[in-house]
PDB file of N, CA and C in Angstrom:
ATOM      1  N   UNK A   1     -70.813 -83.679  56.516  1.00 83.00           N
ATOM      2  CA  UNK A   1     -71.674 -83.205  57.572  1.00 83.00           C
ATOM      3  C   UNK A   1     -73.036 -82.830  56.975  1.00 83.00           C
ATOM      4  N   UNK A   2     -73.928 -82.395  57.838  1.00 93.00           N
ATOM      5  CA  UNK A   2     -75.310 -82.123  57.432  1.00 93.00           C
ATOM      6  C   UNK A   2     -75.464 -80.741  56.802  1.00 93.00           C
ATOM      7  N   UNK A   3     -76.468 -80.643  55.925  1.00 97.00           N
ATOM      8  CA  UNK A   3     -76.916 -79.346  55.402  1.00 97.00           C
ATOM      9  C   UNK A   3     -78.047 -78.904  56.310  1.00 97.00           C
ATOM     10  N   UNK A   4     -77.796 -77.875  57.114  1.00 98.00           N
ATOM     11  CA  UNK A   4     -78.730 -77.434  58.142  1.00 98.00           C
ATOM     12  C   UNK A   4     -79.280 -76.060  57.804  1.00 98.00           C
ATOM     13  N   UNK A   5     -80.582 -75.918  57.899  1.00 98.00           N
ATOM     14  CA  UNK A   5     -81.224 -74.622  57.777  1.00 98.00           C
ATOM     15  C   UNK A   5     -81.498 -74.090  59.164  1.00 98.00           C
ATOM     16  N   UNK A   6     -81.257 -72.820  59.381  1.00 97.00           N
ATOM     17  CA  UNK A   6     -81.469 -72.221  60.695  1.00 97.00           C
ATOM     18  C   UNK A   6     -82.271 -70.940  60.500  1.00 97.00           C
ATOM     19  N   UNK A   7     -83.461 -70.908  61.082  1.00 97.00           N
ATOM     20  CA  UNK A   7     -84.356 -69.758  60.991  1.00 97.00           C
ATOM     21  C   UNK A   7     -84.504 -69.158  62.376  1.00 97.00           C
ATOM     22  N   UNK A   8     -84.106 -67.911  62.528  1.00 97.00           N
ATOM     23  CA  UNK A   8     -84.153 -67.225  63.817  1.00 97.00           C
ATOM     24  C   UNK A   8     -82.754 -67.089  64.376  1.00 97.00           C
ATOM     25  N   UNK A   9     -82.154 -65.926  64.193  1.00 97.00           N
ATOM     26  CA  UNK A   9     -80.754 -65.723  64.557  1.00 97.00           C
ATOM     27  C   UNK A   9     -80.595 -64.627  65.592  1.00 97.00           C
ATOM     28  N   UNK A  10     -81.444 -64.670  66.591  1.00 95.00           N
ATOM     29  CA  UNK A  10     -81.390 -63.680  67.658  1.00 95.00           C
ATOM     30  C   UNK A  10     -80.380 -64.051  68.727  1.00 95.00           C
ATOM     31  N   UNK A  11     -80.671 -63.658  69.943  1.00 96.00           N
ATOM     32  CA  UNK A  11     -79.739 -63.828  71.056  1.00 96.00           C
ATOM     33  C   UNK A  11     -79.387 -65.296  71.334  1.00 96.00           C
ATOM     34  N   UNK A  12     -80.291 -66.205  71.052  1.00 96.00           N
ATOM     35  CA  UNK A  12     -80.011 -67.631  71.221  1.00 96.00           C
ATOM     36  C   UNK A  12     -79.618 -68.297  69.909  1.00 96.00           C
ATOM     37  N   UNK A  13     -80.306 -67.943  68.826  1.00 97.00           N
ATOM     38  CA  UNK A  13     -80.101 -68.622  67.552  1.00 97.00           C
ATOM     39  C   UNK A  13     -78.741 -68.387  66.926  1.00 97.00           C
ATOM     40  N   UNK A  14     -78.254 -67.157  66.968  1.00 98.00           N
ATOM     41  CA  UNK A  14     -76.968 -66.851  66.324  1.00 98.00           C
ATOM     42  C   UNK A  14     -75.820 -67.650  66.933  1.00 98.00           C
ATOM     43  N   UNK A  15     -75.694 -67.709  68.267  1.00 98.00           N
ATOM     44  CA  UNK A  15     -74.609 -68.527  68.821  1.00 98.00           C
ATOM     45  C   UNK A  15     -74.766 -70.017  68.494  1.00 98.00           C
ATOM     46  N   UNK A  16     -75.996 -70.511  68.517  1.00 98.00           N
ATOM     47  CA  UNK A  16     -76.222 -71.917  68.193  1.00 98.00           C
ATOM     48  C   UNK A  16     -75.812 -72.207  66.747  1.00 98.00           C
ATOM     49  N   UNK A  17     -76.212 -71.333  65.833  1.00 98.00           N
ATOM     50  CA  UNK A  17     -75.829 -71.496  64.431  1.00 98.00           C
ATOM     51  C   UNK A  17     -74.311 -71.446  64.279  1.00 98.00           C
ATOM     52  N   UNK A  18     -73.682 -70.549  65.007  1.00 98.00           N
ATOM     53  CA  UNK A  18     -72.218 -70.447  64.963  1.00 98.00           C
ATOM     54  C   UNK A  18     -71.531 -71.732  65.406  1.00 98.00           C
ATOM     55  N   UNK A  19     -72.053 -72.356  66.442  1.00 98.00           N
ATOM     56  CA  UNK A  19     -71.470 -73.621  66.911  1.00 98.00           C
ATOM     57  C   UNK A  19     -71.624 -74.716  65.862  1.00 98.00           C
ATOM     58  N   UNK A  20     -72.753 -74.729  65.164  1.00 98.00           N
ATOM     59  CA  UNK A  20     -72.966 -75.729  64.113  1.00 98.00           C
ATOM     60  C   UNK A  20     -72.001 -75.513  62.942  1.00 98.00           C
ATOM     61  N   UNK A  21     -71.772 -74.255  62.581  1.00 98.00           N
ATOM     62  CA  UNK A  21     -70.793 -73.963  61.529  1.00 98.00           C
ATOM     63  C   UNK A  21     -69.409 -74.414  61.977  1.00 98.00           C
ATOM     64  N   UNK A  22     -69.048 -74.076  63.226  1.00 97.00           N
ATOM     65  CA  UNK A  22     -67.736 -74.457  63.756  1.00 97.00           C
ATOM     66  C   UNK A  22     -67.550 -75.974  63.768  1.00 97.00           C
ATOM     67  N   UNK A  23     -68.645 -76.705  63.931  1.00 97.00           N
ATOM     68  CA  UNK A  23     -68.584 -78.172  63.954  1.00 97.00           C
ATOM     69  C   UNK A  23     -68.493 -78.768  62.552  1.00 97.00           C
ATOM     70  N   UNK A  24     -68.563 -77.930  61.521  1.00 97.00           N
ATOM     71  CA  UNK A  24     -68.377 -78.408  60.167  1.00 97.00           C
ATOM     72  C   UNK A  24     -69.640 -78.586  59.346  1.00 97.00           C
ATOM     73  N   UNK A  25     -70.786 -78.206  59.898  1.00 98.00           N
ATOM     74  CA  UNK A  25     -72.036 -78.332  59.147  1.00 98.00           C
ATOM     75  C   UNK A  25     -72.170 -77.181  58.150  1.00 98.00           C
ATOM     76  N   UNK A  26     -72.858 -77.452  57.056  1.00 98.00           N
ATOM     77  CA  UNK A  26     -73.166 -76.449  56.046  1.00 98.00           C
ATOM     78  C   UNK A  26     -74.471 -75.779  56.466  1.00 98.00           C
ATOM     79  N   UNK A  27     -74.446 -74.472  56.750  1.00 98.00           N
ATOM     80  CA  UNK A  27     -75.632 -73.787  57.259  1.00 98.00           C
ATOM     81  C   UNK A  27     -76.224 -72.800  56.261  1.00 98.00           C
ATOM     82  N   UNK A  28     -77.562 -72.845  56.164  1.00 98.00           N
ATOM     83  CA  UNK A  28     -78.359 -71.911  55.380  1.00 98.00           C
ATOM     84  C   UNK A  28     -79.185 -71.117  56.380  1.00 98.00           C
ATOM     85  N   UNK A  29     -79.056 -69.802  56.360  1.00 98.00           N
ATOM     86  CA  UNK A  29     -79.525 -68.949  57.441  1.00 98.00           C
ATOM     87  C   UNK A  29     -80.588 -67.953  56.986  1.00 98.00           C
ATOM     88  N   UNK A  30     -81.583 -67.740  57.860  1.00 97.00           N
ATOM     89  CA  UNK A  30     -82.583 -66.712  57.599  1.00 97.00           C
ATOM     90  C   UNK A  30     -83.054 -66.114  58.923  1.00 97.00           C
ATOM     91  N   UNK A  31     -83.271 -64.816  58.896  1.00 96.00           N
ATOM     92  CA  UNK A  31     -83.852 -64.082  60.013  1.00 96.00           C
ATOM     93  C   UNK A  31     -84.589 -62.877  59.425  1.00 96.00           C
ATOM     94  N   UNK A  32     -85.525 -62.330  60.185  1.00 94.00           N
ATOM     95  CA  UNK A  32     -86.223 -61.144  59.688  1.00 94.00           C
ATOM     96  C   UNK A  32     -85.299 -59.921  59.657  1.00 94.00           C
ATOM     97  N   UNK A  33     -84.225 -59.976  60.421  1.00 95.00           N
ATOM     98  CA  UNK A  33     -83.176 -58.955  60.366  1.00 95.00           C
ATOM     99  C   UNK A  33     -82.045 -59.504  59.495  1.00 95.00           C
ATOM    100  N   UNK A  34     -81.114 -58.661  59.087  1.00 96.00           N
ATOM    101  CA  UNK A  34     -79.990 -59.178  58.298  1.00 96.00           C
ATOM    102  C   UNK A  34     -79.225 -60.269  59.066  1.00 96.00           C
ATOM    103  N   UNK A  35     -78.774 -61.259  58.327  1.00 97.00           N
ATOM    104  CA  UNK A  35     -77.989 -62.346  58.920  1.00 97.00           C
ATOM    105  C   UNK A  35     -76.672 -61.752  59.431  1.00 97.00           C
ATOM    106  N   UNK A  36     -76.291 -62.060  60.666  1.00 97.00           N
ATOM    107  CA  UNK A  36     -75.045 -61.503  61.214  1.00 97.00           C
ATOM    108  C   UNK A  36     -73.827 -61.826  60.338  1.00 97.00           C
ATOM    109  N   UNK A  37     -73.015 -60.817  60.103  1.00 97.00           N
ATOM    110  CA  UNK A  37     -71.810 -60.972  59.287  1.00 97.00           C
ATOM    111  C   UNK A  37     -70.866 -62.004  59.883  1.00 97.00           C
ATOM    112  N   UNK A  38     -70.880 -62.149  61.182  1.00 97.00           N
ATOM    113  CA  UNK A  38     -70.040 -63.155  61.845  1.00 97.00           C
ATOM    114  C   UNK A  38     -70.348 -64.557  61.305  1.00 97.00           C
ATOM    115  N   UNK A  39     -71.627 -64.834  61.054  1.00 98.00           N
ATOM    116  CA  UNK A  39     -72.014 -66.162  60.577  1.00 98.00           C
ATOM    117  C   UNK A  39     -71.680 -66.363  59.103  1.00 98.00           C
ATOM    118  N   UNK A  40     -71.913 -65.353  58.290  1.00 98.00           N
ATOM    119  CA  UNK A  40     -71.565 -65.495  56.869  1.00 98.00           C
ATOM    120  C   UNK A  40     -70.043 -65.504  56.697  1.00 98.00           C
ATOM    121  N   UNK A  41     -69.344 -64.798  57.556  1.00 98.00           N
ATOM    122  CA  UNK A  41     -67.887 -64.791  57.517  1.00 98.00           C
ATOM    123  C   UNK A  41     -67.280 -66.141  57.850  1.00 98.00           C
ATOM    124  N   UNK A  42     -68.016 -66.944  58.606  1.00 97.00           N
ATOM    125  CA  UNK A  42     -67.565 -68.293  58.969  1.00 97.00           C
ATOM    126  C   UNK A  42     -68.000 -69.328  57.934  1.00 97.00           C
ATOM    127  N   UNK A  43     -68.739 -68.893  56.910  1.00 97.00           N
ATOM    128  CA  UNK A  43     -69.158 -69.823  55.871  1.00 97.00           C
ATOM    129  C   UNK A  43     -70.646 -70.091  55.792  1.00 97.00           C
ATOM    130  N   UNK A  44     -71.437 -69.505  56.707  1.00 98.00           N
ATOM    131  CA  UNK A  44     -72.888 -69.645  56.628  1.00 98.00           C
ATOM    132  C   UNK A  44     -73.419 -68.930  55.394  1.00 98.00           C
ATOM    133  N   UNK A  45     -74.495 -69.460  54.834  1.00 98.00           N
ATOM    134  CA  UNK A  45     -75.085 -68.882  53.623  1.00 98.00           C
ATOM    135  C   UNK A  45     -76.369 -68.151  54.000  1.00 98.00           C
ATOM    136  N   UNK A  46     -76.398 -66.853  53.767  1.00 98.00           N
ATOM    137  CA  UNK A  46     -77.595 -66.058  54.043  1.00 98.00           C
ATOM    138  C   UNK A  46     -78.631 -66.328  52.958  1.00 98.00           C
ATOM    139  N   UNK A  47     -79.865 -66.578  53.376  1.00 98.00           N
ATOM    140  CA  UNK A  47     -80.971 -66.816  52.451  1.00 98.00           C
ATOM    141  C   UNK A  47     -81.977 -65.674  52.567  1.00 98.00           C
ATOM    142  N   UNK A  48     -82.655 -65.380  51.467  1.00 97.00           N
ATOM    143  CA  UNK A  48     -83.610 -64.276  51.436  1.00 97.00           C
ATOM    144  C   UNK A  48     -84.925 -64.617  52.123  1.00 97.00           C
ATOM    145  N   UNK A  49     -85.275 -65.908  52.182  1.00 96.00           N
ATOM    146  CA  UNK A  49     -86.546 -66.330  52.778  1.00 96.00           C
ATOM    147  C   UNK A  49     -86.390 -67.695  53.447  1.00 96.00           C
ATOM    148  N   UNK A  50     -87.383 -68.050  54.254  1.00 96.00           N
ATOM    149  CA  UNK A  50     -87.429 -69.388  54.817  1.00 96.00           C
ATOM    150  C   UNK A  50     -87.580 -70.445  53.737  1.00 96.00           C
ATOM    151  N   UNK A  51     -88.267 -70.104  52.665  1.00 97.00           N
ATOM    152  CA  UNK A  51     -88.417 -71.015  51.534  1.00 97.00           C
ATOM    153  C   UNK A  51     -87.053 -71.365  50.945  1.00 97.00           C
ATOM    154  N   UNK A  52     -86.197 -70.370  50.802  1.00 97.00           N
ATOM    155  CA  UNK A  52     -84.849 -70.607  50.277  1.00 97.00           C
ATOM    156  C   UNK A  52     -84.052 -71.517  51.210  1.00 97.00           C
ATOM    157  N   UNK A  53     -84.225 -71.335  52.507  1.00 97.00           N
ATOM    158  CA  UNK A  53     -83.563 -72.210  53.478  1.00 97.00           C
ATOM    159  C   UNK A  53     -83.989 -73.656  53.231  1.00 97.00           C
ATOM    160  N   UNK A  54     -85.285 -73.872  53.132  1.00 96.00           N
ATOM    161  CA  UNK A  54     -85.824 -75.224  52.965  1.00 96.00           C
ATOM    162  C   UNK A  54     -85.383 -75.869  51.656  1.00 96.00           C
ATOM    163  N   UNK A  55     -85.205 -75.084  50.626  1.00 97.00           N
ATOM    164  CA  UNK A  55     -84.778 -75.630  49.336  1.00 97.00           C
ATOM    165  C   UNK A  55     -83.338 -76.136  49.370  1.00 97.00           C
ATOM    166  N   UNK A  56     -82.551 -75.662  50.325  1.00 97.00           N
ATOM    167  CA  UNK A  56     -81.133 -76.019  50.387  1.00 97.00           C
ATOM    168  C   UNK A  56     -80.774 -76.981  51.513  1.00 97.00           C
ATOM    169  N   UNK A  57     -81.576 -77.048  52.552  1.00 97.00           N
ATOM    170  CA  UNK A  57     -81.206 -77.803  53.749  1.00 97.00           C
ATOM    171  C   UNK A  57     -81.941 -79.133  53.857  1.00 97.00           C
ATOM    172  N   UNK A  58     -81.304 -80.082  54.519  1.00 97.00           N
ATOM    173  CA  UNK A  58     -81.917 -81.372  54.818  1.00 97.00           C
ATOM    174  C   UNK A  58     -82.586 -81.372  56.193  1.00 97.00           C
ATOM    175  N   UNK A  59     -82.072 -80.536  57.074  1.00 97.00           N
ATOM    176  CA  UNK A  59     -82.576 -80.409  58.451  1.00 97.00           C
ATOM    177  C   UNK A  59     -82.832 -78.928  58.682  1.00 97.00           C
ATOM    178  N   UNK A  60     -83.960 -78.592  59.337  1.00 97.00           N
ATOM    179  CA  UNK A  60     -84.253 -77.185  59.614  1.00 97.00           C
ATOM    180  C   UNK A  60     -84.521 -77.002  61.097  1.00 97.00           C
ATOM    181  N   UNK A  61     -83.862 -76.002  61.662  1.00 97.00           N
ATOM    182  CA  UNK A  61     -84.031 -75.636  63.065  1.00 97.00           C
ATOM    183  C   UNK A  61     -84.655 -74.244  63.100  1.00 97.00           C
ATOM    184  N   UNK A  62     -85.686 -74.083  63.931  1.00 96.00           N
ATOM    185  CA  UNK A  62     -86.234 -72.742  64.154  1.00 96.00           C
ATOM    186  C   UNK A  62     -85.942 -72.334  65.587  1.00 96.00           C
ATOM    187  N   UNK A  63     -85.547 -71.093  65.754  1.00 96.00           N
ATOM    188  CA  UNK A  63     -85.280 -70.540  67.073  1.00 96.00           C
ATOM    189  C   UNK A  63     -85.955 -69.170  67.115  1.00 96.00           C
ATOM    190  N   UNK A  64     -87.293 -69.211  67.251  1.00 95.00           N
ATOM    191  CA  UNK A  64     -88.096 -67.992  67.262  1.00 95.00           C
ATOM    192  C   UNK A  64     -88.873 -67.921  68.576  1.00 95.00           C
ATOM    193  N   UNK A  65     -89.355 -66.726  68.955  1.00 93.00           N
ATOM    194  CA  UNK A  65     -89.852 -66.513  70.308  1.00 93.00           C
ATOM    195  C   UNK A  65     -91.128 -67.231  70.742  1.00 93.00           C
ATOM    196  N   UNK A  66     -92.119 -67.369  69.865  1.00 93.00           N
ATOM    197  CA  UNK A  66     -93.427 -67.804  70.354  1.00 93.00           C
ATOM    198  C   UNK A  66     -94.197 -68.511  69.240  1.00 93.00           C
ATOM    199  N   UNK A  67     -95.302 -69.140  69.601  1.00 94.00           N
ATOM    200  CA  UNK A  67     -96.103 -69.921  68.661  1.00 94.00           C
ATOM    201  C   UNK A  67     -96.479 -69.150  67.396  1.00 94.00           C
ATOM    202  N   UNK A  68     -96.955 -67.904  67.476  1.00 93.00           N
ATOM    203  CA  UNK A  68     -97.280 -67.190  66.235  1.00 93.00           C
ATOM    204  C   UNK A  68     -96.059 -66.998  65.326  1.00 93.00           C
ATOM    205  N   UNK A  69     -94.894 -66.836  65.931  1.00 92.00           N
ATOM    206  CA  UNK A  69     -93.673 -66.677  65.137  1.00 92.00           C
ATOM    207  C   UNK A  69     -93.295 -67.990  64.459  1.00 92.00           C
ATOM    208  N   UNK A  70     -93.497 -69.095  65.154  1.00 93.00           N
ATOM    209  CA  UNK A  70     -93.239 -70.410  64.554  1.00 93.00           C
ATOM    210  C   UNK A  70     -94.176 -70.622  63.364  1.00 93.00           C
ATOM    211  N   UNK A  71     -95.451 -70.328  63.561  1.00 94.00           N
ATOM    212  CA  UNK A  71     -96.434 -70.492  62.485  1.00 94.00           C
ATOM    213  C   UNK A  71     -96.052 -69.639  61.273  1.00 94.00           C
ATOM    214  N   UNK A  72     -95.643 -68.408  61.509  1.00 93.00           N
ATOM    215  CA  UNK A  72     -95.249 -67.522  60.403  1.00 93.00           C
ATOM    216  C   UNK A  72     -93.990 -68.040  59.706  1.00 93.00           C
ATOM    217  N   UNK A  73     -93.000 -68.481  60.484  1.00 93.00           N
ATOM    218  CA  UNK A  73     -91.751 -68.971  59.900  1.00 93.00           C
ATOM    219  C   UNK A  73     -91.973 -70.223  59.060  1.00 93.00           C
ATOM    220  N   UNK A  74     -92.877 -71.086  59.513  1.00 93.00           N
ATOM    221  CA  UNK A  74     -93.118 -72.328  58.794  1.00 93.00           C
ATOM    222  C   UNK A  74     -94.151 -72.211  57.691  1.00 93.00           C
ATOM    223  N   UNK A  75     -95.272 -71.540  57.986  1.00 96.00           N
ATOM    224  CA  UNK A  75     -96.409 -71.571  57.079  1.00 96.00           C
ATOM    225  C   UNK A  75     -96.798 -70.221  56.485  1.00 96.00           C
ATOM    226  N   UNK A  76     -96.123 -69.166  56.871  1.00 94.00           N
ATOM    227  CA  UNK A  76     -96.417 -67.836  56.339  1.00 94.00           C
ATOM    228  C   UNK A  76     -95.922 -67.699  54.910  1.00 94.00           C
ATOM    229  N   UNK A  77     -96.159 -66.526  54.349  1.00 93.00           N
ATOM    230  CA  UNK A  77     -95.685 -66.231  52.993  1.00 93.00           C
ATOM    231  C   UNK A  77     -94.163 -66.405  52.952  1.00 93.00           C
ATOM    232  N   UNK A  78     -93.674 -67.155  52.004  1.00 93.00           N
ATOM    233  CA  UNK A  78     -92.238 -67.449  51.860  1.00 93.00           C
ATOM    234  C   UNK A  78     -91.665 -68.243  53.032  1.00 93.00           C
ATOM    235  N   UNK A  79     -92.543 -68.998  53.717  1.00 94.00           N
ATOM    236  CA  UNK A  79     -92.115 -69.797  54.854  1.00 94.00           C
ATOM    237  C   UNK A  79     -91.451 -71.098  54.436  1.00 94.00           C
ATOM    238  N   UNK A  80     -90.956 -71.800  55.426  1.00 95.00           N
ATOM    239  CA  UNK A  80     -90.231 -73.044  55.220  1.00 95.00           C
ATOM    240  C   UNK A  80     -91.059 -74.071  54.461  1.00 95.00           C
ATOM    241  N   UNK A  81     -92.334 -74.201  54.784  1.00 93.00           N
ATOM    242  CA  UNK A  81     -93.178 -75.225  54.160  1.00 93.00           C
ATOM    243  C   UNK A  81     -93.297 -75.050  52.647  1.00 93.00           C
ATOM    244  N   UNK A  82     -93.123 -73.840  52.162  1.00 91.00           N
ATOM    245  CA  UNK A  82     -93.203 -73.590  50.716  1.00 91.00           C
ATOM    246  C   UNK A  82     -91.975 -74.126  49.981  1.00 91.00           C
ATOM    247  N   UNK A  83     -90.926 -74.442  50.737  1.00 89.00           N
ATOM    248  CA  UNK A  83     -89.704 -74.927  50.114  1.00 89.00           C
ATOM    249  C   UNK A  83     -89.602 -76.416  50.159  1.00 89.00           C
TER     250      UNK A  83
END
């Protein structure tokens, strides 16, 4: 299965990430809050930064609220683009 990076684990992102883990994908997870224990307990890998997510994943999904949050997640300090 795919190595998937998932950035943004809020009310929508956490369940989506959980479904991907349940489907057998290898997930690398990052959020500005601690990664939910439910996801790491299912085999998801918590990453310290978006950069770490990008270094491990082949596909990256962002589930963040608004354009400034997307820009920060992708291009901010320790963002996905740095990985």
